[in-house]
Amino acid sequence: MSRQTRNLLPFFLGIPMAAWVAWDLRGYGLPADSVLAVGLMAWACFSRAADLLISARTQTVHRCPDSRCSFSVRLSGVDAAESRRWQEVAHAHPHHRGV
């Protein structure tokens, strides 16, 4: 999947979901601007969720080797050298979170 397609897909996936939410709200007698606001909010939420799900397939995650530490780095679209550099950062970070 190309980067441009990966960027546009969440945008278009959110539209039918937001329209469905707005369509369901029309029967409650809400003002049109309220339905529009909720529809736009639903579009933003569904688009962001789709974006996170799509980008999760292409991400690399480097975590601290200490099982008690929650430090992690998420990378997308980097070469092997950059990924290795961030892996070293994750293994040698100075502050352990969650300890």
mmCIF file of C-alpha atoms in Angstrom:
data_model
loop_
_atom_site.group_PDB
_atom_site.id
_atom_site.type_symbol
_atom_site.label_atom_id
_atom_site.label_comp_id
_atom_site.label_asym_id
_atom_site.label_seq_id
_atom_site.Cartn_x
_atom_site.Cartn_y
_atom_site.Cartn_z
ATOM 1 C CA MET A 1 0.000 0.000 0.000
ATOM 2 C CA SER A 2 1.472 3.359 -0.990
ATOM 3 C CA ARG A 3 1.986 6.125 1.536
ATOM 4 C CA GLN A 4 -0.588 8.352 -0.174
ATOM 5 C CA THR A 5 -3.212 5.589 -0.043
ATOM 6 C CA ARG A 6 -2.346 4.943 3.600
ATOM 7 C CA ASN A 7 -2.926 8.645 4.335
ATOM 8 C CA LEU A 8 -6.247 8.932 2.459
ATOM 9 C CA LEU A 9 -7.844 5.645 3.480
ATOM 10 C CA PRO A 10 -8.697 6.664 7.078
ATOM 11 C CA PHE A 11 -10.183 9.926 5.780
ATOM 12 C CA PHE A 12 -12.626 8.048 3.552
ATOM 13 C CA LEU A 13 -13.317 5.245 6.038
ATOM 14 C CA GLY A 14 -14.558 7.776 8.601
ATOM 15 C CA ILE A 15 -17.151 9.333 6.281
ATOM 16 C CA PRO A 16 -19.739 6.490 6.194
ATOM 17 C CA MET A 17 -19.401 5.885 9.922
ATOM 18 C CA ALA A 18 -19.982 9.587 10.698
ATOM 19 C CA ALA A 19 -22.925 9.687 8.289
ATOM 20 C CA TRP A 20 -24.429 6.663 10.045
ATOM 21 C CA VAL A 21 -24.133 8.364 13.453
ATOM 22 C CA ALA A 22 -25.646 11.605 12.116
ATOM 23 C CA TRP A 23 -28.454 9.643 10.406
ATOM 24 C CA ASP A 24 -29.310 7.917 13.680
ATOM 25 C CA LEU A 25 -29.444 11.259 15.517
ATOM 26 C CA ARG A 26 -31.861 12.918 13.080
ATOM 27 C CA GLY A 27 -34.859 11.240 14.716
ATOM 28 C CA TYR A 28 -34.261 12.821 18.127
ATOM 29 C CA GLY A 29 -35.257 16.346 17.125
ATOM 30 C CA LEU A 30 -31.800 17.831 17.640
ATOM 31 C CA PRO A 31 -30.914 21.077 15.897
ATOM 32 C CA ALA A 32 -29.037 20.625 12.609
ATOM 33 C CA ASP A 33 -25.889 22.308 13.957
ATOM 34 C CA SER A 34 -25.757 19.829 16.852
ATOM 35 C CA VAL A 35 -26.141 16.876 14.496
ATOM 36 C CA LEU A 36 -23.410 18.367 12.283
ATOM 37 C CA ALA A 37 -21.088 18.839 15.265
ATOM 38 C CA VAL A 38 -21.605 15.267 16.459
ATOM 39 C CA GLY A 39 -21.172 13.962 12.911
ATOM 40 C CA LEU A 40 -17.882 15.821 12.503
ATOM 41 C CA MET A 41 -16.692 14.578 15.889
ATOM 42 C CA ALA A 42 -17.611 11.014 14.920
ATOM 43 C CA TRP A 43 -15.770 11.418 11.602
ATOM 44 C CA ALA A 44 -12.651 12.636 13.443
ATOM 45 C CA CYS A 45 -12.786 9.725 15.918
ATOM 46 C CA PHE A 46 -13.410 7.021 13.315
ATOM 47 C CA SER A 47 -10.761 8.458 10.976
ATOM 48 C CA ARG A 48 -8.180 8.581 13.772
ATOM 49 C CA ALA A 49 -8.997 5.033 14.869
ATOM 50 C CA ALA A 50 -8.644 3.778 11.276
ATOM 51 C CA ASP A 51 -5.361 5.689 10.937
ATOM 52 C CA LEU A 52 -3.993 4.078 14.109
ATOM 53 C CA LEU A 53 -5.016 0.599 12.979
ATOM 54 C CA ILE A 54 -3.490 1.044 9.522
ATOM 55 C CA SER A 55 -0.262 2.581 10.802
ATOM 56 C CA ALA A 56 0.128 -0.142 13.453
ATOM 57 C CA ARG A 57 0.786 -2.641 10.670
ATOM 58 C CA THR A 58 3.853 -0.713 9.483
ATOM 59 C CA GLN A 59 5.304 0.369 12.826
ATOM 60 C CA THR A 60 8.309 -1.005 14.632
ATOM 61 C CA VAL A 61 8.265 -0.826 18.427
ATOM 62 C CA HIS A 62 11.405 -0.870 20.568
ATOM 63 C CA ARG A 63 10.894 -1.358 24.311
ATOM 64 C CA CYS A 64 13.079 -1.149 27.367
ATOM 65 C CA PRO A 65 14.378 -4.628 28.240
ATOM 66 C CA ASP A 66 13.411 -4.143 31.900
ATOM 67 C CA SER A 67 10.023 -5.839 32.288
ATOM 68 C CA ARG A 68 8.964 -3.298 34.948
ATOM 69 C CA CYS A 69 9.614 -0.310 32.664
ATOM 70 C CA SER A 70 6.956 0.988 30.247
ATOM 71 C CA PHE A 71 9.309 3.024 28.017
ATOM 72 C CA SER A 72 8.829 2.365 24.300
ATOM 73 C CA VAL A 73 9.574 4.012 20.955
ATOM 74 C CA ARG A 74 7.309 3.588 17.919
ATOM 75 C CA LEU A 75 8.851 4.095 14.487
ATOM 76 C CA SER A 76 7.400 4.170 11.010
ATOM 77 C CA GLY A 77 9.117 4.710 7.689
ATOM 78 C CA VAL A 78 12.734 4.653 8.909
ATOM 79 C CA ASP A 79 15.720 2.782 7.540
ATOM 80 C CA ALA A 80 17.583 0.008 9.358
ATOM 81 C CA ALA A 81 20.274 2.332 10.745
ATOM 82 C CA GLU A 82 17.726 4.712 12.256
ATOM 83 C CA SER A 83 15.760 1.799 13.702
ATOM 84 C CA ARG A 84 18.937 0.398 15.262
ATOM 85 C CA ARG A 85 19.759 3.817 16.774
ATOM 86 C CA TRP A 86 16.326 4.013 18.425
ATOM 87 C CA GLN A 87 16.652 0.438 19.624
ATOM 88 C CA GLU A 88 19.841 1.435 21.425
ATOM 89 C CA VAL A 89 18.079 4.489 22.896
ATOM 90 C CA ALA A 90 15.275 2.266 24.221
ATOM 91 C CA HIS A 91 17.784 -0.108 25.820
ATOM 92 C CA ALA A 92 19.850 2.637 27.445
ATOM 93 C CA HIS A 93 17.355 5.349 28.378
ATOM 94 C CA PRO A 94 18.143 7.092 31.677
ATOM 95 C CA HIS A 95 14.684 7.192 33.297
ATOM 96 C CA HIS A 96 12.740 4.036 33.922
ATOM 97 C CA ARG A 97 8.985 4.583 33.886
ATOM 98 C CA GLY A 98 6.636 2.500 35.929
ATOM 99 C CA VAL A 99 9.315 1.333 38.376
#
